mmCIF file with all atom_site columns, C-alpha atoms in Angstrom:
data_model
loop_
_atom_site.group_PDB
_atom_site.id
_atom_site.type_symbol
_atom_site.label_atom_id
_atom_site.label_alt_id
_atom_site.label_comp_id
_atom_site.label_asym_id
_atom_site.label_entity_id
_atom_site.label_seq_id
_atom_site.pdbx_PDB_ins_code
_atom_site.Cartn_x
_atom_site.Cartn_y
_atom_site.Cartn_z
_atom_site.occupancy
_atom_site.B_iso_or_equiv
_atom_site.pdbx_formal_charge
_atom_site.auth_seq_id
_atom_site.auth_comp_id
_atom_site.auth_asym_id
_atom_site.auth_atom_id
_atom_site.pdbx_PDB_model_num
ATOM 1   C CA . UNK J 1 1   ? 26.666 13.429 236.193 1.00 0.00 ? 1191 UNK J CA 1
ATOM 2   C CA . UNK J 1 2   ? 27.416 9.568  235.297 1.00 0.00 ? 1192 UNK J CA 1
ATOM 3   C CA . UNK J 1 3   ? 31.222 8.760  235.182 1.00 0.00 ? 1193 UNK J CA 1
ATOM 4   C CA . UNK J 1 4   ? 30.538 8.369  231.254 1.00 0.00 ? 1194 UNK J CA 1
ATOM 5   C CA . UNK J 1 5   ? 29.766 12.330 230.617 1.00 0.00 ? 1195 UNK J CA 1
ATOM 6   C CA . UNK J 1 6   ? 31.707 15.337 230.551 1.00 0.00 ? 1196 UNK J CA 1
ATOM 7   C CA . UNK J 1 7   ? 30.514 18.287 231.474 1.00 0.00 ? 1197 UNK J CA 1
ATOM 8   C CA . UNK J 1 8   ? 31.103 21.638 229.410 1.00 0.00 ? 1198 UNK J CA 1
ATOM 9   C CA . UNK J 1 9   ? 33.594 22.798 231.441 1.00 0.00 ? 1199 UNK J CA 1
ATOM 10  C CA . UNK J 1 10  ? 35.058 19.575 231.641 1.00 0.00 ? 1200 UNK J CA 1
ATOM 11  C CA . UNK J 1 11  ? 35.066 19.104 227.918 1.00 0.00 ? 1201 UNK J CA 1
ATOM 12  C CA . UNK J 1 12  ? 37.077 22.440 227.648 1.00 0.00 ? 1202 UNK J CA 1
ATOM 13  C CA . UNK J 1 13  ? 39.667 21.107 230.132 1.00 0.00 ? 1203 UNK J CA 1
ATOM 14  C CA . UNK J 1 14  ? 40.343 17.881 228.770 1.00 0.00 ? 1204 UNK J CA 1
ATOM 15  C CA . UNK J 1 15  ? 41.058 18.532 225.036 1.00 0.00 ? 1205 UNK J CA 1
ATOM 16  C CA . UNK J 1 16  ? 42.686 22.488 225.926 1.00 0.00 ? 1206 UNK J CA 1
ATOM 17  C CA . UNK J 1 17  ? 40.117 24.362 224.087 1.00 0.00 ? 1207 UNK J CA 1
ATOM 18  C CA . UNK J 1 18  ? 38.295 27.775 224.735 1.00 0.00 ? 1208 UNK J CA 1
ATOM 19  C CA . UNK J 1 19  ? 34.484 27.162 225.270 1.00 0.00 ? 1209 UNK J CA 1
ATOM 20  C CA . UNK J 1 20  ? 34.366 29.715 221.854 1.00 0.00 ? 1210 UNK J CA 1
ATOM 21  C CA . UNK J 1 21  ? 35.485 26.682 220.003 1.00 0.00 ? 1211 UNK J CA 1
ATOM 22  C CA . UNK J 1 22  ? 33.370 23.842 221.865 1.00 0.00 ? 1212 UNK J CA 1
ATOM 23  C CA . UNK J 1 23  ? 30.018 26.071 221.196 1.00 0.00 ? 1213 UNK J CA 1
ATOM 24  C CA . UNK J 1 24  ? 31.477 26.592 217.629 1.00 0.00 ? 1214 UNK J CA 1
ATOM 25  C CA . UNK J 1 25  ? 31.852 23.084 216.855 1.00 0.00 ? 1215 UNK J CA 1
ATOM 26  C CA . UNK J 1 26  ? 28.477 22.304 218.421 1.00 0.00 ? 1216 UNK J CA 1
ATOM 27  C CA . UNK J 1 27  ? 27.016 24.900 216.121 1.00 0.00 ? 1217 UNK J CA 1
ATOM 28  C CA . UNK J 1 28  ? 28.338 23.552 212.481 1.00 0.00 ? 1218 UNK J CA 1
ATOM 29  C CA . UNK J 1 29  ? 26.973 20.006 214.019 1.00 0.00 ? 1219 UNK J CA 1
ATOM 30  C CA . UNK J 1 30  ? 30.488 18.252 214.463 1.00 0.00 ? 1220 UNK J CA 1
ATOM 31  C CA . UNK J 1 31  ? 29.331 17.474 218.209 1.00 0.00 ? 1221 UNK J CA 1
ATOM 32  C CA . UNK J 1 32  ? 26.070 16.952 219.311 1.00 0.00 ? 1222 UNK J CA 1
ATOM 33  C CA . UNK J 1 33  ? 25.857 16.969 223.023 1.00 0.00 ? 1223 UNK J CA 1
ATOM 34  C CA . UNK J 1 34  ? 23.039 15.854 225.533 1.00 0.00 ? 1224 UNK J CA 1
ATOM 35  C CA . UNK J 1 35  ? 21.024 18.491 226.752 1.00 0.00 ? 1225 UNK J CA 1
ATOM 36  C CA . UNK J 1 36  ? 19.507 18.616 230.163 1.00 0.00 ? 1226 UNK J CA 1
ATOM 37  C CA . UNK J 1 37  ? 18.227 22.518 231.243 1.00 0.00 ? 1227 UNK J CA 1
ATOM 38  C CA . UNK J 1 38  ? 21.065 25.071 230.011 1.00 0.00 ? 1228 UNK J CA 1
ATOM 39  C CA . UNK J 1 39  ? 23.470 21.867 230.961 1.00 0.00 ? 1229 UNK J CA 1
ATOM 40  C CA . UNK J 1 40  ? 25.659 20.505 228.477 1.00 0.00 ? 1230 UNK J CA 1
ATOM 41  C CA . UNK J 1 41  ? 26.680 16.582 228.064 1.00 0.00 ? 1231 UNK J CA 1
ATOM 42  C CA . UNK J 1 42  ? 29.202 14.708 226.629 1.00 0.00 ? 1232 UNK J CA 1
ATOM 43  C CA . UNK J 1 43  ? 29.440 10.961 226.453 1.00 0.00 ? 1233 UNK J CA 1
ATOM 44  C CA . UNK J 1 44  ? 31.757 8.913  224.823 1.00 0.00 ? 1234 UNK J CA 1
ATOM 45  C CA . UNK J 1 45  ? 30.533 9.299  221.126 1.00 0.00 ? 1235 UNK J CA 1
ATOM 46  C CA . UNK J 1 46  ? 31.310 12.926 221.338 1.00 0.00 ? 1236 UNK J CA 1
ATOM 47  C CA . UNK J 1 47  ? 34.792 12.573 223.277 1.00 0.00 ? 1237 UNK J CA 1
ATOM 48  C CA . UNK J 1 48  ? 35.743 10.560 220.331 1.00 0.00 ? 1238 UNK J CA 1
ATOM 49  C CA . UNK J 1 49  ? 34.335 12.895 217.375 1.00 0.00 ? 1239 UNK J CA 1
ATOM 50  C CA . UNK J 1 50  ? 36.333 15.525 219.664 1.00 0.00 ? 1240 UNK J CA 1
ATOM 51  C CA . UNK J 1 51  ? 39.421 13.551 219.489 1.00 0.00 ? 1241 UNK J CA 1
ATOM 52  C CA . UNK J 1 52  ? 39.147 12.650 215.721 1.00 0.00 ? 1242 UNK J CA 1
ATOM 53  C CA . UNK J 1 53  ? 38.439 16.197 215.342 1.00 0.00 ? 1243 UNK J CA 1
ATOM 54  C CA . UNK J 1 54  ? 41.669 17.687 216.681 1.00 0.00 ? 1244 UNK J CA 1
ATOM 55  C CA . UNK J 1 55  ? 43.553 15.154 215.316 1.00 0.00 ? 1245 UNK J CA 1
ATOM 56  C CA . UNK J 1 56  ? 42.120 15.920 211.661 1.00 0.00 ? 1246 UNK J CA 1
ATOM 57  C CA . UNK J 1 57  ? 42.799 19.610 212.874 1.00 0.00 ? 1247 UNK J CA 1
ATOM 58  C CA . UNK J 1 58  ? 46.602 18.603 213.406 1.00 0.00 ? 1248 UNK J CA 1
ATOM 59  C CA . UNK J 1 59  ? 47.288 17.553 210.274 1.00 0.00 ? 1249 UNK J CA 1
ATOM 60  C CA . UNK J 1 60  ? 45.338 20.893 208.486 1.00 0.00 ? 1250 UNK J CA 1
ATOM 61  C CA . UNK J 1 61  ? 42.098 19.614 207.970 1.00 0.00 ? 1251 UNK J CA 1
ATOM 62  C CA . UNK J 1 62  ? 39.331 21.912 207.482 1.00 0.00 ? 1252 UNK J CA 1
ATOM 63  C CA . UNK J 1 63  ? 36.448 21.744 209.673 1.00 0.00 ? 1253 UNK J CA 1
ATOM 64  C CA . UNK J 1 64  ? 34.112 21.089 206.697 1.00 0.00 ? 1254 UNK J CA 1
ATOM 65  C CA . UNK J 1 65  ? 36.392 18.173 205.339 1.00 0.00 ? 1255 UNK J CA 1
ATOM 66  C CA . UNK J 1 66  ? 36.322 16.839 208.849 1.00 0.00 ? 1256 UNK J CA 1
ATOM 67  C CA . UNK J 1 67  ? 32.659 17.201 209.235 1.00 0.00 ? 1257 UNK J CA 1
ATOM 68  C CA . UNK J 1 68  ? 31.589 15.452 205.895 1.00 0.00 ? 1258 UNK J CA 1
ATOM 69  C CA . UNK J 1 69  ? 34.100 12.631 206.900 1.00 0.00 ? 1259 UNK J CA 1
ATOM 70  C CA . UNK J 1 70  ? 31.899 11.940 210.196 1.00 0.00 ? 1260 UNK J CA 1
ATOM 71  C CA . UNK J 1 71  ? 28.822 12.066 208.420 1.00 0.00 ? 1261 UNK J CA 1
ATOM 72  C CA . UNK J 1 72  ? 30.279 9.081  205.943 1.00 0.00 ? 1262 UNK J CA 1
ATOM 73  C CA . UNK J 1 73  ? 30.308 6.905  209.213 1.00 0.00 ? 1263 UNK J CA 1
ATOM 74  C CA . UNK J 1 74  ? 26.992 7.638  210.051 1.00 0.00 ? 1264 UNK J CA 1
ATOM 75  C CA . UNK J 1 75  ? 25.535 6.945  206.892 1.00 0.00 ? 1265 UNK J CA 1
ATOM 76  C CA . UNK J 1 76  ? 27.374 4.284  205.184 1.00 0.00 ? 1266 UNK J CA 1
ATOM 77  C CA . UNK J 1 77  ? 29.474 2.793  208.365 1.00 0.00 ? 1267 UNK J CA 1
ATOM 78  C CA . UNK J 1 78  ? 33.311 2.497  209.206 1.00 0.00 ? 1268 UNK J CA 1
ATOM 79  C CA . UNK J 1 79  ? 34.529 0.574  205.413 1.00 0.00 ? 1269 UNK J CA 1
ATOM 80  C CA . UNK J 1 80  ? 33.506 3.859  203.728 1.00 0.00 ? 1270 UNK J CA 1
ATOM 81  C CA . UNK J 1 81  ? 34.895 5.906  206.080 1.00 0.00 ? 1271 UNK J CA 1
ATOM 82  C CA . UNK J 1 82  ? 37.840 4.339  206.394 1.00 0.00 ? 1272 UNK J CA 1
ATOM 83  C CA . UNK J 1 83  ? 38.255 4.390  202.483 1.00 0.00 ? 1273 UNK J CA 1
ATOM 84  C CA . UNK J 1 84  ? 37.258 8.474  202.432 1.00 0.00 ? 1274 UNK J CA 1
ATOM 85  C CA . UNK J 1 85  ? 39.838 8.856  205.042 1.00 0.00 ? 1275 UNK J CA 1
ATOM 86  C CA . UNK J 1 86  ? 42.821 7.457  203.238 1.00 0.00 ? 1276 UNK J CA 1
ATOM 87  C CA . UNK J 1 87  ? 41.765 9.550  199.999 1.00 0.00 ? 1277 UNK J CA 1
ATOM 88  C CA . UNK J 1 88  ? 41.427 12.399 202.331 1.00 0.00 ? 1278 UNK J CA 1
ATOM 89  C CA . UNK J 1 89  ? 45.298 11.606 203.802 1.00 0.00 ? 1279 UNK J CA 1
ATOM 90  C CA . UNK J 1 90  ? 46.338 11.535 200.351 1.00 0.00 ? 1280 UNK J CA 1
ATOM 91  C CA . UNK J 1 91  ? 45.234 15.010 198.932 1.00 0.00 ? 1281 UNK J CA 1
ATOM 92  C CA . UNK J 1 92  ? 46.865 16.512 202.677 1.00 0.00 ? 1282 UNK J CA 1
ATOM 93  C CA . UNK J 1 93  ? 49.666 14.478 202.407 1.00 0.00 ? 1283 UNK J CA 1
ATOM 94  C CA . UNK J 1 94  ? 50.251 16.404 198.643 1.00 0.00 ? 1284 UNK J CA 1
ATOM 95  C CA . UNK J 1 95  ? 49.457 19.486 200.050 1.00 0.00 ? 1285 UNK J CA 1
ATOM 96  C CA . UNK J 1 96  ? 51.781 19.556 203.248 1.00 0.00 ? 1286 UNK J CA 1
ATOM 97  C CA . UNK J 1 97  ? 54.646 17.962 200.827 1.00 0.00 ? 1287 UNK J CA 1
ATOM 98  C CA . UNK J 1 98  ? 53.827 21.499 198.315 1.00 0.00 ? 1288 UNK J CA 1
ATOM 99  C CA . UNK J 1 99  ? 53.681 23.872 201.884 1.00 0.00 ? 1289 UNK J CA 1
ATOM 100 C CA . UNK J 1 100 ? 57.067 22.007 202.923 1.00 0.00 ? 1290 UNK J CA 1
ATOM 101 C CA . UNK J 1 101 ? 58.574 22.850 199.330 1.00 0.00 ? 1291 UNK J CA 1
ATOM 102 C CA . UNK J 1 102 ? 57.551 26.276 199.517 1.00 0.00 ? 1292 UNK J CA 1
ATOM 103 C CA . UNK J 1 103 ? 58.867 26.769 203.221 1.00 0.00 ? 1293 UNK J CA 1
ATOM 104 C CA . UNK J 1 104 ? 62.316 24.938 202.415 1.00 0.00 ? 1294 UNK J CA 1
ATOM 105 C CA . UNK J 1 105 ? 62.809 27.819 199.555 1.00 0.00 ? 1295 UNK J CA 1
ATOM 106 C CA . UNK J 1 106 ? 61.757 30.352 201.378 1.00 0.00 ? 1296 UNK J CA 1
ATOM 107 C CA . UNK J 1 107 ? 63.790 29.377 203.778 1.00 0.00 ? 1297 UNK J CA 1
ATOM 108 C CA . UNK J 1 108 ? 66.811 29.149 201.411 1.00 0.00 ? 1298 UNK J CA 1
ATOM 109 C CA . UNK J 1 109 ? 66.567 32.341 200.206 1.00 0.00 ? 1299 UNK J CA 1
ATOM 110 C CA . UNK J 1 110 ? 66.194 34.014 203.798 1.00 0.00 ? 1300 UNK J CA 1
ATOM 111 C CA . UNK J 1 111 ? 69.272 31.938 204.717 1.00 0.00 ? 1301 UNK J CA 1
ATOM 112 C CA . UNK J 1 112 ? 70.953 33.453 201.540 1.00 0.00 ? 1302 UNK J CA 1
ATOM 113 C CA . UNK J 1 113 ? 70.010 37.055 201.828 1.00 0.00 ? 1303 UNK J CA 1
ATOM 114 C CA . UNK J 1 114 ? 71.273 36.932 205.915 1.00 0.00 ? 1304 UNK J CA 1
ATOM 115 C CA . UNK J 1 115 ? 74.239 35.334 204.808 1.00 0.00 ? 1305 UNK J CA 1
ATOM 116 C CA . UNK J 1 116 ? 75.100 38.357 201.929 1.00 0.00 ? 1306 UNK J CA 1
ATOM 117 C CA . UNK J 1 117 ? 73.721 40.954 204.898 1.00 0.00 ? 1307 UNK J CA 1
ATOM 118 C CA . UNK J 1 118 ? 76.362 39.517 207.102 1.00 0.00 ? 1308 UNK J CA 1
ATOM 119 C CA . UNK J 1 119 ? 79.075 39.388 204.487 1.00 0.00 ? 1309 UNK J CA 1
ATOM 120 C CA . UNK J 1 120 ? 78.757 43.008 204.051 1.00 0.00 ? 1310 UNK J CA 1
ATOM 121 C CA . UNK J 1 121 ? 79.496 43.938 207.412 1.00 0.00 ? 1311 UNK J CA 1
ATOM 122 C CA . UNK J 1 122 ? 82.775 45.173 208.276 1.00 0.00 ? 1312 UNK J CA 1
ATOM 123 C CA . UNK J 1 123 ? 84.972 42.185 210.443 1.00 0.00 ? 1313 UNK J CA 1
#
């Protein structure tokens, strides 16, 4: 193995993920490693998809989102991808901004119904 290449097991260990989840991205085409026997490869173009795809994970992505994103790159190059990716950030922005809404009333009215729990009890 060059310095350049992960292994499998390697991949696994350097982003934290199960090998479940390295075979399943490998199988819906987000990483496409080199093959050599039942041995598995990774060089740097796949460390990177790996790293863009946890990140895009992070912030609630779905996998499909994230996959058509790295397909822009590949067939129209880094301007278009770059401009997909800030219209992408914009419709996640809108929807973490609703989920944060909804959490800070939920929330509120958890707060409210402990508070009216506690005010029953006797001193």
């Amino acid at each position: 193995m060059t310095a350049s290449r992960l292994s499998f097991k390697d991949m696994c260990a350097r982003f934290e993920v199960t090998p479940r989840t390295l075979r399943y991205y490998e199988y819906i085409e987000l990483l496409q490693p080199e093959r050599e026997g039942r041995s598995r490869f990774y060089g740097p173009r796949e460390v990177a998809r790996m790293t863009l795809i946890l990140r895009g994970r992070r912030f609630g992505f779905q996998l499909e989102d994230i996959r058509q994103w790295l397909l822009i790159y590949e067939k129209d190059g880094t301007e278009a991808q770059m401009r997909a990716w800030i219209d992408m950030a914009d419709r996640q922005l809108g929807e973490l901004a609703e989920q944060k809404a909804q959490l800070e009333e939920a929330m509120a009215e958890l707060q409210a119904l402990r508070d009216e729990t506690a005010g029953s009890l006797p001193s």
